[in-house]
DNA sequence: AGAAACGCTAGCACACTGTACTAGTACGGC
DNA sequence: GCCGTACTAGTACAGTGTGCTAGCGTTTCT
C-alpha cells in the first residue's frame, strides 16, 4: 500500500477509536509505520492532514441516502444525513469559493424579487430534505409525530453556522468540533419533540 | 506588588496588546518578572490562569452584564446575552452590508497568516464572552461545572447560523424563528451538561 | 550508457508547549 | 531555639508542529 494511503488509514482508525484523538505527527506516523518526514512530505502541515481526512471520511461515509438504513440507530442516520449536506462544501479553499458564489448571488446584489425567489427555492429544498428525514424518523417512533418546522429551522441554522465556519479561517481540529456540534444538535432534536414550548421535560 | 497580581497584570497587558497572544507559561512569567514555578503555584494549570484572567477582564470591563441580573431566570439571561450579540448586526440591509465586510475581510482575500490572526482574534473574543456567561451560570448552579468548550462552540455555531440567515433573503417572521432556535440552543445547553461523552465514530 | 532530475522516505534538530518536581527562602507561632 | 507553612526559583520531562538534510529508487534527458 502506498504511504499516503497508509497514513490516512491510520489516522482514520485512530479517529474512529477515539474521537478526541489528537492525531499528532508522531502518533499517526508510528501507527502507519511511516516516518514523520514521510508524513510531512505528503501532508505539509498538520492542518492539511486533517482536511484530507475530513474529506475522506465524508466521502467514504455517505454513499447514498442513509436515512432509511435501519441497521443504524436513528441518531446516527440523522447525523449522516446532515453530514451529507455539509460534505459537498469541501474545506478551506473549496468552502471559501463556494461561499463566495453564494455571497455574490444571494447577499451582495440588489434584493430583487428574482434573487429572493432563487434563494427561497434553495431554502425550501433544504427544508424539504430535512423535513423528510424527520418524518421518516417520526414514522418509526424515534421522534414524536407532529409539526417539525421548529426542529427543521433549528437544524438548518446549525448547518448554516457550520458551513460558514468551514469557509472562515479556523484553527485545528474542525473535525471534532463539527461532529460534536452536529451531535449536540441531533441530540436536542431527538430528545425534545415538536411539542415543547417551554416545558422542562428533559431526559 | 504581590506575585499573583503581577502575573495577572502581565497577562492582561499581553492580551490587551495582542488579542491573539498565546499566554504561554514562560512568556507570562517572563513578562511578570516571575519564574514559571511561581506562576504554577498560583495557577496550578494554564486553564486556571485563563479563567482568572477572563473573570478579571469581564468583571472590570462590564460590571452590569445581563448575565448577572439575578432577577431573571438563567435561561432568560443567557438568551438575552445571545440576543445582545445578534443585535448590532441589524436586519436586512444592515446585516447584508455587515456580512459583506466580514466576507471581504475574512473569506475573500488570500488566507495569509495576517487575516487568520485577525479572524482568530474575533473568534477568541467571542469564545471568551460566551465562556464567561457559562461560567457565571455554572457558578450559581444553573449548569454543571467543568469544561464548557463544547457548549461554547455549539452556541457560537448557532449564532453564526442566525447571523448569516439575517443577511440572506428571507420570508416573513425571521424574528420568531430566530427566538425559537435560540431557545432551543439555550435549552440544550442548560439541560445537558458538559459531561456528555464524545463516543467513537460509528459507521 | 551515463548523468541528471525527481519522487519519496527516513531521521534528526529546533523551538515551542504544559506540567511535575526539588531545593531553597522568608515568616509566623510555639 | 525549632518547626510548619507560604512562596519562589529553576530545572526536568514529555509532548507538540515544523524544517532540514541525507539517502534511496526510478525516470528522463543527453
GROMACS .gro file of N, CA and C in nm, chain A residues 154 158 184 188 192 202, chain B residues 67 73-83 130 133-134 137 142-144 151 154-156 158-159 162 178-193:
model
  144
  154UNK      N    1  -3.418   2.480   1.324
  154UNK     CA    2  -3.302   2.468   1.414
  154UNK      C    3  -3.187   2.398   1.344
  158UNK      N    4  -2.810   2.545   1.237
  158UNK     CA    5  -2.683   2.483   1.275
  158UNK      C    6  -2.600   2.452   1.151
  184UNK      N    7  -2.465   1.744   1.915
  184UNK     CA    8  -2.548   1.819   2.008
  184UNK      C    9  -2.681   1.855   1.944
  188UNK      N   10  -3.046   1.719   2.060
  188UNK     CA   11  -3.153   1.807   2.102
  188UNK      C   12  -3.282   1.775   2.028
  192UNK      N   13  -3.608   1.639   2.258
  192UNK     CA   14  -3.729   1.719   2.275
  192UNK      C   15  -3.809   1.712   2.148
  202UNK      N   16  -3.720   1.707   3.019
  202UNK     CA   17  -3.594   1.664   2.959
  202UNK      C   18  -3.553   1.531   3.017
  270UNK      N   19  -2.599   3.899   3.234
  270UNK     CA   20  -2.584   3.764   3.288
  270UNK      C   21  -2.587   3.766   3.440
  276UNK      N   22  -3.453   3.438   3.540
  276UNK     CA   23  -3.404   3.300   3.543
  276UNK      C   24  -3.286   3.286   3.447
  277UNK      N   25  -3.199   3.191   3.475
  277UNK     CA   26  -3.078   3.173   3.393
  277UNK      C   27  -3.107   3.162   3.244
  278UNK      N   28  -3.214   3.091   3.211
  278UNK     CA   29  -3.250   3.073   3.071
  278UNK      C   30  -3.266   3.208   3.001
  279UNK      N   31  -3.342   3.293   3.065
  279UNK     CA   32  -3.370   3.425   3.005
  279UNK      C   33  -3.242   3.506   2.992
  280UNK      N   34  -3.160   3.497   3.094
  280UNK     CA   35  -3.038   3.578   3.092
  280UNK      C   36  -2.947   3.536   2.978
  281UNK      N   37  -2.927   3.405   2.965
  281UNK     CA   38  -2.840   3.358   2.857
  281UNK      C   39  -2.900   3.397   2.722
  282UNK      N   40  -3.031   3.385   2.716
  282UNK     CA   41  -3.099   3.423   2.592
  282UNK      C   42  -3.073   3.570   2.560
  283UNK      N   43  -3.086   3.654   2.660
  283UNK     CA   44  -3.064   3.796   2.638
  283UNK      C   45  -2.921   3.824   2.593
  284UNK      N   46  -2.828   3.755   2.654
  284UNK     CA   47  -2.689   3.776   2.617
  284UNK      C   48  -2.667   3.738   2.471
  285UNK      N   49  -2.723   3.627   2.432
  285UNK     CA   50  -2.706   3.586   2.293
  285UNK      C   51  -2.772   3.686   2.198
  286UNK      N   52  -2.886   3.733   2.239
  286UNK     CA   53  -2.953   3.836   2.158
  286UNK      C   54  -2.865   3.961   2.148
  333UNK      N   55  -1.877   3.411   2.553
  333UNK     CA   56  -1.974   3.304   2.581
  333UNK      C   57  -1.929   3.221   2.700
  336UNK      N   58  -2.017   3.379   3.022
  336UNK     CA   59  -2.157   3.361   3.059
  336UNK      C   60  -2.180   3.222   3.117
  337UNK      N   61  -2.125   3.124   3.053
  337UNK     CA   62  -2.150   2.988   3.100
  337UNK      C   63  -2.087   2.965   3.237
  340UNK      N   64  -2.311   3.118   3.495
  340UNK     CA   65  -2.428   3.033   3.520
  340UNK      C   66  -2.388   2.907   3.594
  345UNK      N   67  -2.676   2.671   3.772
  345UNK     CA   68  -2.774   2.650   3.665
  345UNK      C   69  -2.720   2.557   3.559
  346UNK      N   70  -2.594   2.522   3.574
  346UNK     CA   71  -2.525   2.447   3.470
  346UNK      C   72  -2.413   2.371   3.539
  347UNK      N   73  -2.397   2.245   3.504
  347UNK     CA   74  -2.290   2.168   3.570
  347UNK      C   75  -2.154   2.234   3.544
  354UNK      N   76  -2.002   2.335   2.463
  354UNK     CA   77  -2.121   2.419   2.460
  354UNK      C   78  -2.091   2.555   2.399
  357UNK      N   79  -2.088   2.512   2.035
  357UNK     CA   80  -2.225   2.492   1.987
  357UNK      C   81  -2.298   2.626   1.975
  358UNK      N   82  -2.293   2.703   2.081
  358UNK     CA   83  -2.364   2.831   2.079
  358UNK      C   84  -2.308   2.923   1.972
  359UNK      N   85  -2.178   2.924   1.957
  359UNK     CA   86  -2.119   3.011   1.855
  359UNK      C   87  -2.164   2.969   1.715
  361UNK      N   88  -2.446   2.823   1.639
  361UNK     CA   89  -2.585   2.868   1.622
  361UNK      C   90  -2.588   3.018   1.594
  362UNK      N   91  -2.508   3.093   1.666
  362UNK     CA   92  -2.504   3.238   1.642
  362UNK      C   93  -2.459   3.268   1.499
  365UNK      N   94  -2.749   3.197   1.268
  365UNK     CA   95  -2.852   3.300   1.274
  365UNK      C   96  -2.806   3.429   1.208
  381UNK      N   97  -3.610   3.299   1.483
  381UNK     CA   98  -3.483   3.321   1.549
  381UNK      C   99  -3.491   3.294   1.699
  382UNK      N  100  -3.591   3.352   1.762
  382UNK     CA  101  -3.602   3.329   1.905
  382UNK      C  102  -3.629   3.182   1.935
  383UNK      N  103  -3.698   3.116   1.847
  383UNK     CA  104  -3.723   2.974   1.872
  383UNK      C  105  -3.596   2.892   1.866
  384UNK      N  106  -3.514   2.919   1.765
  384UNK     CA  107  -3.389   2.843   1.760
  384UNK      C  108  -3.298   2.882   1.875
  385UNK      N  109  -3.295   3.009   1.909
  385UNK     CA  110  -3.214   3.049   2.024
  385UNK      C  111  -3.262   2.977   2.149
  386UNK      N  112  -3.393   2.971   2.164
  386UNK     CA  113  -3.449   2.900   2.277
  386UNK      C  114  -3.404   2.755   2.277
  387UNK      N  115  -3.411   2.695   2.161
  387UNK     CA  116  -3.371   2.555   2.153
  387UNK      C  117  -3.225   2.537   2.192
  388UNK      N  118  -3.142   2.627   2.143
  388UNK     CA  119  -2.999   2.616   2.173
  388UNK      C  120  -2.973   2.632   2.322
  389UNK      N  121  -3.033   2.735   2.380
  389UNK     CA  122  -3.016   2.758   2.524
  389UNK      C  123  -3.068   2.639   2.603
  390UNK      N  124  -3.184   2.594   2.561
  390UNK     CA  125  -3.244   2.478   2.624
  390UNK      C  126  -3.146   2.361   2.626
  391UNK      N  127  -3.090   2.337   2.513
  391UNK     CA  128  -2.998   2.224   2.502
  391UNK      C  129  -2.878   2.242   2.594
  392UNK      N  130  -2.821   2.360   2.593
  392UNK     CA  131  -2.702   2.383   2.676
  392UNK      C  132  -2.736   2.369   2.824
  393UNK      N  133  -2.850   2.420   2.865
  393UNK     CA  134  -2.884   2.417   3.006
  393UNK      C  135  -2.932   2.280   3.052
  394UNK      N  136  -2.972   2.197   2.959
  394UNK     CA  137  -3.021   2.066   3.002
  394UNK      C  138  -2.910   1.963   3.004
  395UNK      N  139  -2.829   1.959   2.900
  395UNK     CA  140  -2.718   1.864   2.901
  395UNK      C  141  -2.594   1.936   2.944
  396UNK      N  142  -2.531   1.878   3.044
  396UNK     CA  143  -2.412   1.941   3.098
  396UNK      C  144  -2.294   1.923   3.006
   0.00000   0.00000   0.00000
